[in-house]
PDB file of C-alpha atoms in Angstrom:
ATOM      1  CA  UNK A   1      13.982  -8.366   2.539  1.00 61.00           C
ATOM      2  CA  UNK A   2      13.264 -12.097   1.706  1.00 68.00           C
ATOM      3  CA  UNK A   3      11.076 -12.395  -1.658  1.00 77.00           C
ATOM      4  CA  UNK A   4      10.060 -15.196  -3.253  1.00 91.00           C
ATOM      5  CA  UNK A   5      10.779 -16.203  -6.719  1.00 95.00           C
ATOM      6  CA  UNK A   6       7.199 -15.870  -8.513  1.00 96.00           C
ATOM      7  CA  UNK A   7       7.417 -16.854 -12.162  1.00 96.00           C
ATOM      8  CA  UNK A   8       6.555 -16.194 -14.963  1.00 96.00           C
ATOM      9  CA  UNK A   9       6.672 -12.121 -14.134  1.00 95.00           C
ATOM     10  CA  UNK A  10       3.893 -12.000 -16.625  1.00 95.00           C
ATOM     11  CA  UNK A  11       1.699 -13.722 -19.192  1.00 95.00           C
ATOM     12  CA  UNK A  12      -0.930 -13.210 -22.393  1.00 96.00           C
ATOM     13  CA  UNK A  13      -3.437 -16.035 -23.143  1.00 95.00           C
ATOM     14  CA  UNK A  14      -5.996 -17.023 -25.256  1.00 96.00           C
ATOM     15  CA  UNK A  15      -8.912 -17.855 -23.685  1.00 97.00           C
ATOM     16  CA  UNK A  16      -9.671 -21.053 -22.863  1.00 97.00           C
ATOM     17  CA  UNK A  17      -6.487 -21.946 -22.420  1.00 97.00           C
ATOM     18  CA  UNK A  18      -5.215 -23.431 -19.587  1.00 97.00           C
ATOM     19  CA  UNK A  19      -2.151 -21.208 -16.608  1.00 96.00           C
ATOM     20  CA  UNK A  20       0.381 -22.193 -14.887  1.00 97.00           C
ATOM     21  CA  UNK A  21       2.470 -20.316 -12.305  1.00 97.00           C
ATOM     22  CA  UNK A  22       4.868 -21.244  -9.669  1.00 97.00           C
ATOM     23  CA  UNK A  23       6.604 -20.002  -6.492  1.00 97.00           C
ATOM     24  CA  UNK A  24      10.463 -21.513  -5.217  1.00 96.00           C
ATOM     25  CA  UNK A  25      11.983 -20.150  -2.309  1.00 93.00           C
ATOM     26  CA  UNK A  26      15.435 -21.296  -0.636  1.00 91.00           C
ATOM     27  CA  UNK A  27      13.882 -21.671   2.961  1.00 90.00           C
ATOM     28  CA  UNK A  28      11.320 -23.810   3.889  1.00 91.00           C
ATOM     29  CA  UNK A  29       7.375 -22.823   4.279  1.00 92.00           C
ATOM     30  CA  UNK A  30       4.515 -24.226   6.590  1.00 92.00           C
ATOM     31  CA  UNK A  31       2.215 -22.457   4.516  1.00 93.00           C
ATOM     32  CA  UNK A  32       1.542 -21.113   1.018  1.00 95.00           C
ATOM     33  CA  UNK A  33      -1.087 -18.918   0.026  1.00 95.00           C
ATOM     34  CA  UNK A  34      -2.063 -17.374  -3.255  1.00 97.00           C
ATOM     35  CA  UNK A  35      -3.865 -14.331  -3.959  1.00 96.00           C
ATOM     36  CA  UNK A  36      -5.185 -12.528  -6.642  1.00 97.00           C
ATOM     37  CA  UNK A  37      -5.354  -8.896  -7.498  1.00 96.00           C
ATOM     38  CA  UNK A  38      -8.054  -7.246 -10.014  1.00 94.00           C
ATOM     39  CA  UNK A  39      -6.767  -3.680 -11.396  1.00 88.00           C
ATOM     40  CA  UNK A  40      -8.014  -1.407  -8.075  1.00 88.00           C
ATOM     41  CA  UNK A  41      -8.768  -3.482  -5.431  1.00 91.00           C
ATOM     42  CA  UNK A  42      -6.674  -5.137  -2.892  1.00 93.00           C
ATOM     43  CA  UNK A  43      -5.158  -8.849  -2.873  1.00 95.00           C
ATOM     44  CA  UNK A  44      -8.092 -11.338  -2.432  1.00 94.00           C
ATOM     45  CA  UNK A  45      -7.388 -15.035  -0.923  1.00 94.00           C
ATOM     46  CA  UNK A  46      -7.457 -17.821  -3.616  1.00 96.00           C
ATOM     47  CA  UNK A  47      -6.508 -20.823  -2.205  1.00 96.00           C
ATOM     48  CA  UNK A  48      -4.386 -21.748   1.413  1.00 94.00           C
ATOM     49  CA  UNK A  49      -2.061 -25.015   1.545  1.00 95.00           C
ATOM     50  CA  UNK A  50      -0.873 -26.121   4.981  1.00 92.00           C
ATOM     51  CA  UNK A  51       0.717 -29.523   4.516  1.00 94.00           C
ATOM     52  CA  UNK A  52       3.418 -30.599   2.217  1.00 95.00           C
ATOM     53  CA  UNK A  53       2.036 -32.609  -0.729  1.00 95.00           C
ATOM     54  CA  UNK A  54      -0.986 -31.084  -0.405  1.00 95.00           C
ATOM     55  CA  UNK A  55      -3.562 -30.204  -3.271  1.00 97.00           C
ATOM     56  CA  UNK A  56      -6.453 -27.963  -3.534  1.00 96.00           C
ATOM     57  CA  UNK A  57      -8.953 -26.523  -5.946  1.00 96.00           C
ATOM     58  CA  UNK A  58     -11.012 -23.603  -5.979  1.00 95.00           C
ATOM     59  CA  UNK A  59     -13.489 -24.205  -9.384  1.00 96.00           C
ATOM     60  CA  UNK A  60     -10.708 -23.803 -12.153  1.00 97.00           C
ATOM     61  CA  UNK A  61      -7.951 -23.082 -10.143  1.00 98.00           C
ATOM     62  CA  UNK A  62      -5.913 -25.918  -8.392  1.00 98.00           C
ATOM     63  CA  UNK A  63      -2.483 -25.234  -6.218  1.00 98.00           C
ATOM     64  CA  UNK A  64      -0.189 -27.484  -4.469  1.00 97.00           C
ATOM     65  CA  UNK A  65       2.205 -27.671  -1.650  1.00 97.00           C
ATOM     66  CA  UNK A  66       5.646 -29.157  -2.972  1.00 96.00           C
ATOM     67  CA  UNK A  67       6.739 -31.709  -1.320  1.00 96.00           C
ATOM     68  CA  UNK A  68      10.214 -30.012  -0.735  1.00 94.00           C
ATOM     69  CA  UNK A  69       7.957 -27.685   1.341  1.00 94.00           C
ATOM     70  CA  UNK A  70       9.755 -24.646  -0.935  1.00 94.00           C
ATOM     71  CA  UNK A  71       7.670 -24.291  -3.877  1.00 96.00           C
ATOM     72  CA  UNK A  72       4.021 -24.240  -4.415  1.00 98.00           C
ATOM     73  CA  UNK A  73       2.423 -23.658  -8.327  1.00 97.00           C
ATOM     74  CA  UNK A  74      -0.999 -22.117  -9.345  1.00 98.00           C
ATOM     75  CA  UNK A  75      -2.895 -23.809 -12.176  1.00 98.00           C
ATOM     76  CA  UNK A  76      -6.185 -22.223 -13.688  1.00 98.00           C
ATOM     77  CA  UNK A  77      -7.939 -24.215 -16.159  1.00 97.00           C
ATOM     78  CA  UNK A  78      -9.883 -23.075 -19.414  1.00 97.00           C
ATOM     79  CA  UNK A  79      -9.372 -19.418 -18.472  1.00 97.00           C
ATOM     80  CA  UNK A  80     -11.629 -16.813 -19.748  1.00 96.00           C
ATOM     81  CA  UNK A  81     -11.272 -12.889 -19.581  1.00 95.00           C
ATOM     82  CA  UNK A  82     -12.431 -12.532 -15.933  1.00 95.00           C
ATOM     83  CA  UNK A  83      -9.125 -14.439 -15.084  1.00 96.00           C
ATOM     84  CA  UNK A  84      -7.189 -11.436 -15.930  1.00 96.00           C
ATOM     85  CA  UNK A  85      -5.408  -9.643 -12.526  1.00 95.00           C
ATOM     86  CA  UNK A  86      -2.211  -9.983 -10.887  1.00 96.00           C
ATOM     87  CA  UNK A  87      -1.722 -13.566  -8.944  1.00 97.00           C
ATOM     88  CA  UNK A  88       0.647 -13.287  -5.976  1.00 96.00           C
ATOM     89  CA  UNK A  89       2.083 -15.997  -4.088  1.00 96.00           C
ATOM     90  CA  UNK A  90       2.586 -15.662  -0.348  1.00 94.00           C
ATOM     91  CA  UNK A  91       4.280 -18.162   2.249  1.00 92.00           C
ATOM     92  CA  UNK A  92       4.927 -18.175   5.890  1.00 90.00           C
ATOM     93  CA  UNK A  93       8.208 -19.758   6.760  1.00 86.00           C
ATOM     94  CA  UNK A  94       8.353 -22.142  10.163  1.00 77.00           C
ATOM     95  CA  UNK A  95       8.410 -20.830  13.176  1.00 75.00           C
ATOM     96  CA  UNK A  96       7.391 -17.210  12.021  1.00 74.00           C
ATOM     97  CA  UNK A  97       3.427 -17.066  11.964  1.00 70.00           C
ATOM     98  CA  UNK A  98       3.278 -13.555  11.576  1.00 82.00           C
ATOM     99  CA  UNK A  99       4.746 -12.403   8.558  1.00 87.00           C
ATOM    100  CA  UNK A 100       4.402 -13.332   5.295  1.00 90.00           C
ATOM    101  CA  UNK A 101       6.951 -13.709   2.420  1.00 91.00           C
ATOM    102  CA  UNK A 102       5.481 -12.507  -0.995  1.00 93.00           C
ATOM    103  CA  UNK A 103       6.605 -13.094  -4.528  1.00 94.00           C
ATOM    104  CA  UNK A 104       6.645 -10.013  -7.163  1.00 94.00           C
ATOM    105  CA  UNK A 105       3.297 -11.456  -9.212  1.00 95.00           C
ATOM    106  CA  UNK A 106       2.664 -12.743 -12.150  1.00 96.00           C
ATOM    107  CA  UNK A 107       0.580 -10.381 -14.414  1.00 96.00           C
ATOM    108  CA  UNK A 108      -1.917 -12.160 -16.040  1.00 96.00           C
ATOM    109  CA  UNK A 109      -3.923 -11.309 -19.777  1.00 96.00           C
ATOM    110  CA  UNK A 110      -6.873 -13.299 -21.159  1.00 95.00           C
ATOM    111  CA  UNK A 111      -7.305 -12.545 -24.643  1.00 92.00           C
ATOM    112  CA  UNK A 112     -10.860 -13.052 -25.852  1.00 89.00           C
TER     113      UNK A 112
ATOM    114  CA  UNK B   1     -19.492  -7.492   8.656  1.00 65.00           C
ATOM    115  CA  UNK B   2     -17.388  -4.902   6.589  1.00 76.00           C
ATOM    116  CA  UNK B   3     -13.897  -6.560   6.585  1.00 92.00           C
ATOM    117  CA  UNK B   4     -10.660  -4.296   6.492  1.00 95.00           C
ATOM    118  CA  UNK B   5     -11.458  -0.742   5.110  1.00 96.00           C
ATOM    119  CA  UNK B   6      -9.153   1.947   4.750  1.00 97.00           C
ATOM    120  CA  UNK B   7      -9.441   5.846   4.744  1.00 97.00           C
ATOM    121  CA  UNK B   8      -8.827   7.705   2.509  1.00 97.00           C
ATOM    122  CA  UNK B   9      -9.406   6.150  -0.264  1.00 95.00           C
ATOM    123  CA  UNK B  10      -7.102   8.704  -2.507  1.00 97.00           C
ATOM    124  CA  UNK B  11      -4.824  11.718  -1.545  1.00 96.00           C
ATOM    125  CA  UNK B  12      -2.691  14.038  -3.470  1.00 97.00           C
ATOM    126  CA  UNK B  13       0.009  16.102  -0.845  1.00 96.00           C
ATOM    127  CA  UNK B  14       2.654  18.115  -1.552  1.00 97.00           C
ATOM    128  CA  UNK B  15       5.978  17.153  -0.434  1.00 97.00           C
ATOM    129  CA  UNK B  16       6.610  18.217   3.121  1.00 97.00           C
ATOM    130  CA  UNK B  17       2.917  17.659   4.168  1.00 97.00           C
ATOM    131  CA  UNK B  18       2.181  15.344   6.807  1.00 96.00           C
ATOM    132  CA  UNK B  19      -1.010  12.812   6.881  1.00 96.00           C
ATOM    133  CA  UNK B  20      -2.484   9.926   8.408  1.00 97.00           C
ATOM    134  CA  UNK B  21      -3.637   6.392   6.942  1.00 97.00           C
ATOM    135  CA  UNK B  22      -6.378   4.606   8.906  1.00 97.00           C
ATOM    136  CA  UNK B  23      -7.049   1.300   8.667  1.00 98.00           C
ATOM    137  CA  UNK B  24     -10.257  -0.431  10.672  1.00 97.00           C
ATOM    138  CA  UNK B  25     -11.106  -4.121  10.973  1.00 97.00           C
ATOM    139  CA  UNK B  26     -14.221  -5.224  12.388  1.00 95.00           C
ATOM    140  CA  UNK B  27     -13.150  -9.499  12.577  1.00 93.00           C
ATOM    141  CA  UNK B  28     -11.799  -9.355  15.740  1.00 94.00           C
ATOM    142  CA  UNK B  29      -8.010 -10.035  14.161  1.00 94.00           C
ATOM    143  CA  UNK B  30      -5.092  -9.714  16.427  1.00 94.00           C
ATOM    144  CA  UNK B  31      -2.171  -8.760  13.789  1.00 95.00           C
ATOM    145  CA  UNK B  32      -2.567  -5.897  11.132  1.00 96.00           C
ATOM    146  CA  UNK B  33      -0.668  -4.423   8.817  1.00 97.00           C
ATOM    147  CA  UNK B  34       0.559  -2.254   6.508  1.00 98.00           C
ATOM    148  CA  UNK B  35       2.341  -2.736   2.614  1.00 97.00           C
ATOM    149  CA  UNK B  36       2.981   0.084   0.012  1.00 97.00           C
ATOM    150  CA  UNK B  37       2.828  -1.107  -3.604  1.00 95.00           C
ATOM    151  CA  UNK B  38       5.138   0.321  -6.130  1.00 93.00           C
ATOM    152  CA  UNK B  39       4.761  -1.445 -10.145  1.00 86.00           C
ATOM    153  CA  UNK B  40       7.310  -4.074 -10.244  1.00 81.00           C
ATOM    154  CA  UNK B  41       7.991  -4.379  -6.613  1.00 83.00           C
ATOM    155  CA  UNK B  42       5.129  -6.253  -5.502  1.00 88.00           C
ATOM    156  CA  UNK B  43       3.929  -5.719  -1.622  1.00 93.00           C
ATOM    157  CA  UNK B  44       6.895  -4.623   0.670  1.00 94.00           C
ATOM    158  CA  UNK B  45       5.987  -4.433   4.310  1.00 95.00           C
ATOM    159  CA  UNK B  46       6.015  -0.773   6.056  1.00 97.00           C
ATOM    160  CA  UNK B  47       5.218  -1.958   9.428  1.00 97.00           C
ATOM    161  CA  UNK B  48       2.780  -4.435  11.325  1.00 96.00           C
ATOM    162  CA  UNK B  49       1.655  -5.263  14.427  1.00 96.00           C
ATOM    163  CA  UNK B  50       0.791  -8.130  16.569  1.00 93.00           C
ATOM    164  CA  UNK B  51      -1.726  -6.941  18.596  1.00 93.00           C
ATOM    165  CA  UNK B  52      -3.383  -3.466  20.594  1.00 94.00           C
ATOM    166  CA  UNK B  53      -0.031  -1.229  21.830  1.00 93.00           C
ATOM    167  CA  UNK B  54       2.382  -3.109  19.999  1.00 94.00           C
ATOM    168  CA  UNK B  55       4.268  -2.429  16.651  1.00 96.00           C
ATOM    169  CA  UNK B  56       7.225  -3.603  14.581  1.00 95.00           C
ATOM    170  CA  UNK B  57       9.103  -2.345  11.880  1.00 95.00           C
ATOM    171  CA  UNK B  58       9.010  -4.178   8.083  1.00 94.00           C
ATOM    172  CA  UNK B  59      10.559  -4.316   5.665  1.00 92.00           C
ATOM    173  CA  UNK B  60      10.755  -0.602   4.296  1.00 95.00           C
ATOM    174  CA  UNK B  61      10.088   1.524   7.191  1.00 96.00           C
ATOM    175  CA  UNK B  62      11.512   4.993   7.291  1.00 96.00           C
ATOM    176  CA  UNK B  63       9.979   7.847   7.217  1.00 96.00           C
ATOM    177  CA  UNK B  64       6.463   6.317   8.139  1.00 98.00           C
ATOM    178  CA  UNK B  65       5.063   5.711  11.776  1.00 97.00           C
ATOM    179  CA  UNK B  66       2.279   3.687  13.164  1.00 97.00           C
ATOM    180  CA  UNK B  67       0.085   3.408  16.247  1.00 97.00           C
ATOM    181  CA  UNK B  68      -2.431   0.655  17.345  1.00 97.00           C
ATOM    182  CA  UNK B  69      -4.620   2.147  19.915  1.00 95.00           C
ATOM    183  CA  UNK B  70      -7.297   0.287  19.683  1.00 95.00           C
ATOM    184  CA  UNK B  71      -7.211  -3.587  18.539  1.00 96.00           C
ATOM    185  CA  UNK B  72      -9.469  -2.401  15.764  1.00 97.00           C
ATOM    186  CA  UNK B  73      -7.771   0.197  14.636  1.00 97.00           C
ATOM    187  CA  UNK B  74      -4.077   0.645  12.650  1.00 98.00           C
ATOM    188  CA  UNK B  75      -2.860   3.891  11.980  1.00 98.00           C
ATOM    189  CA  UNK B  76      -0.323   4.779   9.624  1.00 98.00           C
ATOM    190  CA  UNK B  77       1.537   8.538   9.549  1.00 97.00           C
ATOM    191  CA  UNK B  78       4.207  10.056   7.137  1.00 96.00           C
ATOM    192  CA  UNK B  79       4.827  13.424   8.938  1.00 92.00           C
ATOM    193  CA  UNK B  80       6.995  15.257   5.870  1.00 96.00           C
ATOM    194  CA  UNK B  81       5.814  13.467   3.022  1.00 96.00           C
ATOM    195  CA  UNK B  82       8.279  12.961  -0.203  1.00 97.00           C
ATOM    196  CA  UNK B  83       7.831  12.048  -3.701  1.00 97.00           C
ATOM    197  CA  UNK B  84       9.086   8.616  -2.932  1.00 96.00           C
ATOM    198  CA  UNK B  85       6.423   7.722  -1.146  1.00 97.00           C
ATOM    199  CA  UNK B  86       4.056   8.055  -3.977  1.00 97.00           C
ATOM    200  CA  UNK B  87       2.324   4.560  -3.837  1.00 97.00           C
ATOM    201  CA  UNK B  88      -0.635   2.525  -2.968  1.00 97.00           C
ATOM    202  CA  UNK B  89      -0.814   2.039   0.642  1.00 98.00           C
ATOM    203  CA  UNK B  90      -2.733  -1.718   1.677  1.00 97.00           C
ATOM    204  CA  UNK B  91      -3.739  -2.570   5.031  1.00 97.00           C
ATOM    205  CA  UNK B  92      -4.430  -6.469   6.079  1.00 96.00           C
ATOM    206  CA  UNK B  93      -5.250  -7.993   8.954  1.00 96.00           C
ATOM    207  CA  UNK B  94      -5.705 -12.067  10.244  1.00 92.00           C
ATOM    208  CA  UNK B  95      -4.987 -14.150  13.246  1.00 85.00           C
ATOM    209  CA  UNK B  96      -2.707 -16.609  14.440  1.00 77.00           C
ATOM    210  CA  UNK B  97      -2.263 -19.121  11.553  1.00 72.00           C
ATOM    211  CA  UNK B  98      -4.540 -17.623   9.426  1.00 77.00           C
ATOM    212  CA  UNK B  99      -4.723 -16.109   5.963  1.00 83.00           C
ATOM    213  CA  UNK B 100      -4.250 -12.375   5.494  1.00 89.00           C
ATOM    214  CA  UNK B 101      -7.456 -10.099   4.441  1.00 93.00           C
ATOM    215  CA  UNK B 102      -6.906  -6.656   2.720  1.00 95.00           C
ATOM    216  CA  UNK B 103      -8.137  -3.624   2.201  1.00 95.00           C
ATOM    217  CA  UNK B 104      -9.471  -1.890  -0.905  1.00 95.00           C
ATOM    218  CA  UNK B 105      -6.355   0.246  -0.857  1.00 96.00           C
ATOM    219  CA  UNK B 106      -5.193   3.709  -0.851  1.00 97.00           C
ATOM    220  CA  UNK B 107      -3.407   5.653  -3.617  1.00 97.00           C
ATOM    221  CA  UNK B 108      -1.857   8.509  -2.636  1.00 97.00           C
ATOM    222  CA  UNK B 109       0.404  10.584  -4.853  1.00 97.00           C
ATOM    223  CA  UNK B 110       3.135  12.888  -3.414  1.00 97.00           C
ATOM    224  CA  UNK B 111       4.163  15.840  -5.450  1.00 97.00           C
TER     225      UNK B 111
END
């Protein structure tokens, strides 16, 4: 099936410092979502972007909508060890509103 | 207002044995469905459905089967389990155009 390319597959920070991530795909989205995952639970909603362009923040997190309309990136600022979880992106492509594409994650680890 | 919760919560079968995954939502959502999670593979799509009597096959569907009797209600079913299907089992529902909510997940392990 269609996957995203989520990358990096997995990071270790200090804390404090600041994340990126990002999300490319070769077909073009009318939404992006991303997600994160703490160790047990199931994928929780971080931020949704519905227009190209568009950017959005979420206290220290900020995404954006590429302009391209395939690729969207994840920034968290001054992390700290609460930060740490898997962070998934999701899109839907046009003119398919009910399934989602996913990426593979990007493993995240705060070091205090 | 509970969300999208899942029973069981954990299993342990032996290979062969059958079993049933439900998944309840109490926001009214027309689509559910349901991923398996496997380390490095991310959430793969089993099967989903867009709304009461209605379902679809995902991206990895065999040897699993669903029913949506009630609009509430998504059922998942392995009837001869196998090894392979040693995962964690997520259920999600939304509406049209919007975001996806989970459940807390269920981790069953097949031996």
């Amino acid at each position: 099936g269609q996957q995203l390319n989520q990358s990096p597959q997995s990071m270790f920070i200090q804390e404090g410092e600041d994340v990126s991530m990002n999300c490319t795909s070769s077909s073009i989205f009318n939404t992006w979502l991303w997600y994160k995952q703490d160790p047990g639970e199931g994928p929780v909603l971080l931020i949704a972007l519905y227009k190209a362009g568009e950017l959005t923040s979420n206290g220290r997190l900020t995404a954006q909508f590429g302009i391209t309309r395939k690729d969207s990136f994840l920034n968290i600022s001054a992390s700290i060890p609460s930060d740490v979880g898997i962070y998934f992106c999701a899109g839907r492509m046009a003119g398919n509103n009910r399934k989602l594409i996913w990426g593979l994650g990007t493993s995240l680890a705060v070091n205090p | 207002n509970a969300g999208v919760t899942q029973t069981p919560k954990f299993r342990v079968l032996k290979t062969g044995q059958s079993m049933t995954l439900l998944c309840a939502q109490d926001m009214n959502h027309e689509y559910m469905y349901w991923y398996r999670q496997d380390p490095g593979m991310g959430l793969r799509l089993i099967h989903y459905s867009v709304g009461e009597g209605t379902t679809a096959k995902g991206e990895v569907p065999d040897g699993y089967n669903v029913s949506r009797l009630k609009k509430q209600n998504f059922l998942l079913g392995l009837e001869s389990a196998a090894p392979s299907q040693t995962s964690v089992y997520f259920c999600a529902s939304t509406s049209e155009g919007e975001t996806q909510y989970f459940g807390p997940g269920t981790r069953l392990l097949v031996l």
